[in-house]
Amino acid sequence: MAQSASALERKNLVRRTVNPSDKRERRIALTRSGRREYAELLGKADEVQRILFCALHPDGHAAALAVLRDLAGVHADPEERDVAPPPRPAS
């Protein structure tokens, strides 16, 4: 996480600060450039989603979205993940 934050900070997309009342806590906030980049990426993500979903019957949208969230590791509720992930192939 710290490496990712450092990379984003070097690109001037985020700013890290220390909480003045608790020096152990670090805060990360988007810079103006970061907000602009985020808005641009969000628009592109919406367009990709629209393209993917237009090929599906509307009844399949919820299932497709669940698969995409699974692939991305994004879950609104940790309890949504009721199936164990597949085993990793042996090296």
GROMACS .gro file of N, CA and C in nm, residues 40-90:
model
  153
   40GLU      N    1  -1.174   1.122  -1.533
   40GLU     CA    2  -1.151   1.072  -1.669
   40GLU      C    3  -1.158   0.919  -1.674
   41LEU      N    4  -1.093   0.854  -1.578
   41LEU     CA    5  -1.093   0.707  -1.573
   41LEU      C    6  -1.233   0.653  -1.545
   42LEU      N    7  -1.307   0.721  -1.459
   42LEU     CA    8  -1.442   0.677  -1.429
   42LEU      C    9  -1.530   0.682  -1.554
   43GLY      N   10  -1.514   0.787  -1.633
   43GLY     CA   11  -1.588   0.797  -1.759
   43GLY      C   12  -1.552   0.684  -1.854
   44LYS      N   13  -1.424   0.651  -1.861
   44LYS     CA   14  -1.380   0.541  -1.948
   44LYS      C   15  -1.434   0.408  -1.897
   45ALA      N   16  -1.433   0.389  -1.767
   45ALA     CA   17  -1.485   0.265  -1.709
   45ALA      C   18  -1.634   0.251  -1.738
   46ASP      N   19  -1.708   0.360  -1.728
   46ASP     CA   20  -1.850   0.357  -1.760
   46ASP      C   21  -1.873   0.319  -1.906
   47GLU      N   22  -1.790   0.371  -1.994
   47GLU     CA   23  -1.803   0.339  -2.136
   47GLU      C   24  -1.772   0.192  -2.163
   48VAL      N   25  -1.668   0.140  -2.100
   48VAL     CA   26  -1.634  -0.002  -2.116
   48VAL      C   27  -1.749  -0.089  -2.063
   49GLN      N   28  -1.804  -0.053  -1.949
   49GLN     CA   29  -1.916  -0.128  -1.893
   49GLN      C   30  -2.036  -0.124  -1.988
   50ARG      N   31  -2.063  -0.007  -2.045
   50ARG     CA   32  -2.175   0.004  -2.139
   50ARG      C   33  -2.155  -0.087  -2.258
   51ILE      N   34  -2.033  -0.089  -2.313
   51ILE     CA   35  -2.004  -0.173  -2.430
   51ILE      C   36  -2.020  -0.320  -2.395
   52LEU      N   37  -1.966  -0.361  -2.279
   52LEU     CA   38  -1.977  -0.502  -2.239
   52LEU      C   39  -2.123  -0.543  -2.216
   53PHE      N   40  -2.198  -0.457  -2.150
   53PHE     CA   41  -2.334  -0.493  -2.112
   53PHE      C   42  -2.432  -0.486  -2.229
   54CYS      N   43  -2.401  -0.406  -2.331
   54CYS     CA   44  -2.495  -0.398  -2.444
   54CYS      C   45  -2.499  -0.531  -2.520
   55ALA      N   46  -2.395  -0.614  -2.504
   55ALA     CA   47  -2.393  -0.744  -2.570
   55ALA      C   48  -2.472  -0.850  -2.493
   56LEU      N   49  -2.514  -0.816  -2.372
   56LEU     CA   50  -2.586  -0.913  -2.288
   56LEU      C   51  -2.734  -0.881  -2.282
   57HIS      N   52  -2.812  -0.984  -2.259
   57HIS     CA   53  -2.954  -0.964  -2.230
   57HIS      C   54  -2.963  -0.897  -2.094
   58PRO      N   55  -3.055  -0.803  -2.076
   58PRO     CA   56  -3.067  -0.732  -1.948
   58PRO      C   57  -3.077  -0.824  -1.826
   59ASP      N   58  -3.136  -0.942  -1.843
   59ASP     CA   59  -3.147  -1.035  -1.730
   59ASP      C   60  -3.011  -1.085  -1.682
   60GLY      N   61  -2.909  -1.074  -1.766
   60GLY     CA   62  -2.777  -1.122  -1.730
   60GLY      C   63  -2.685  -1.016  -1.672
   61HIS      N   64  -2.731  -0.891  -1.663
   61HIS     CA   65  -2.647  -0.782  -1.616
   61HIS      C   66  -2.599  -0.803  -1.472
   62ALA      N   67  -2.687  -0.841  -1.382
   62ALA     CA   68  -2.649  -0.857  -1.241
   62ALA      C   69  -2.544  -0.967  -1.226
   63ALA      N   70  -2.562  -1.077  -1.296
   63ALA     CA   71  -2.466  -1.188  -1.288
   63ALA      C   72  -2.331  -1.146  -1.347
   64ALA      N   73  -2.334  -1.075  -1.459
   64ALA     CA   74  -2.209  -1.030  -1.521
   64ALA      C   75  -2.135  -0.932  -1.430
   65LEU      N   76  -2.210  -0.843  -1.367
   65LEU     CA   77  -2.149  -0.748  -1.275
   65LEU      C   78  -2.087  -0.821  -1.156
   66ALA      N   79  -2.152  -0.924  -1.107
   66ALA     CA   80  -2.098  -1.003  -0.996
   66ALA      C   81  -1.967  -1.070  -1.037
   67VAL      N   82  -1.961  -1.122  -1.158
   67VAL     CA   83  -1.838  -1.186  -1.208
   67VAL      C   84  -1.726  -1.082  -1.218
   68LEU      N   85  -1.758  -0.964  -1.273
   68LEU     CA   86  -1.657  -0.859  -1.286
   68LEU      C   87  -1.605  -0.815  -1.149
   69ARG      N   88  -1.695  -0.803  -1.054
   69ARG     CA   89  -1.653  -0.766  -0.918
   69ARG      C   90  -1.566  -0.874  -0.857
   70ASP      N   91  -1.602  -1.000  -0.882
   70ASP     CA   92  -1.521  -1.112  -0.833
   70ASP      C   93  -1.380  -1.104  -0.892
   71LEU      N   94  -1.372  -1.081  -1.023
   71LEU     CA   95  -1.242  -1.073  -1.089
   71LEU      C   96  -1.159  -0.958  -1.034
   72ALA      N   97  -1.225  -0.848  -1.000
   72ALA     CA   98  -1.155  -0.731  -0.948
   72ALA      C   99  -1.132  -0.740  -0.798
   73GLY      N  100  -1.195  -0.837  -0.733
   73GLY     CA  101  -1.182  -0.849  -0.588
   73GLY      C  102  -1.260  -0.743  -0.513
   74VAL      N  103  -1.365  -0.692  -0.575
   74VAL     CA  104  -1.446  -0.586  -0.514
   74VAL      C  105  -1.580  -0.644  -0.472
   75HIS      N  106  -1.612  -0.629  -0.344
   75HIS     CA  107  -1.738  -0.678  -0.292
   75HIS      C  108  -1.799  -0.572  -0.203
   76ALA      N  109  -1.924  -0.540  -0.226
   76ALA     CA  110  -1.992  -0.442  -0.142
   76ALA      C  111  -2.003  -0.494   0.000
   77ASP      N  112  -2.023  -0.622   0.014
   77ASP     CA  113  -2.041  -0.684   0.145
   77ASP      C  114  -1.953  -0.808   0.150
   78PRO      N  115  -1.866  -0.819   0.250
   78PRO     CA  116  -1.779  -0.937   0.257
   78PRO      C  117  -1.856  -1.069   0.258
   79GLU      N  118  -1.979  -1.068   0.303
   79GLU     CA  119  -2.060  -1.190   0.305
   79GLU      C  120  -2.102  -1.233   0.165
   80GLU      N  121  -2.090  -1.142   0.065
   80GLU     CA  122  -2.127  -1.178  -0.072
   80GLU      C  123  -2.039  -1.290  -0.124
   81ARG      N  124  -1.920  -1.301  -0.071
   81ARG     CA  125  -1.825  -1.401  -0.120
   81ARG      C  126  -1.852  -1.533  -0.049
   82ASP      N  127  -1.951  -1.607  -0.099
   82ASP     CA  128  -1.991  -1.730  -0.033
   82ASP      C  129  -1.927  -1.853  -0.097
   83VAL      N  130  -1.846  -1.834  -0.197
   83VAL     CA  131  -1.781  -1.945  -0.265
   83VAL      C  132  -1.631  -1.929  -0.248
   84ALA      N  133  -1.564  -2.035  -0.209
   84ALA     CA  134  -1.419  -2.029  -0.192
   84ALA      C  135  -1.353  -2.007  -0.328
   85PRO      N  136  -1.244  -1.930  -0.332
   85PRO     CA  137  -1.175  -1.909  -0.458
   85PRO      C  138  -1.115  -2.039  -0.506
   86PRO      N  139  -1.098  -2.055  -0.636
   86PRO     CA  140  -1.040  -2.179  -0.689
   86PRO      C  141  -0.896  -2.193  -0.642
   87PRO      N  142  -0.846  -2.317  -0.629
   87PRO     CA  143  -0.707  -2.334  -0.586
   87PRO      C  144  -0.611  -2.282  -0.693
   88ARG      N  145  -0.498  -2.230  -0.647
   88ARG     CA  146  -0.397  -2.181  -0.738
   88ARG      C  147  -0.321  -2.299  -0.799
   89PRO      N  148  -0.284  -2.288  -0.925
   89PRO     CA  149  -0.207  -2.398  -0.987
   89PRO      C  150  -0.071  -2.412  -0.918
   90ALA      N  151  -0.024  -2.535  -0.909
   90ALA     CA  152   0.106  -2.561  -0.849
   90ALA      C  153   0.216  -2.509  -0.940
   0.00000   0.00000   0.00000
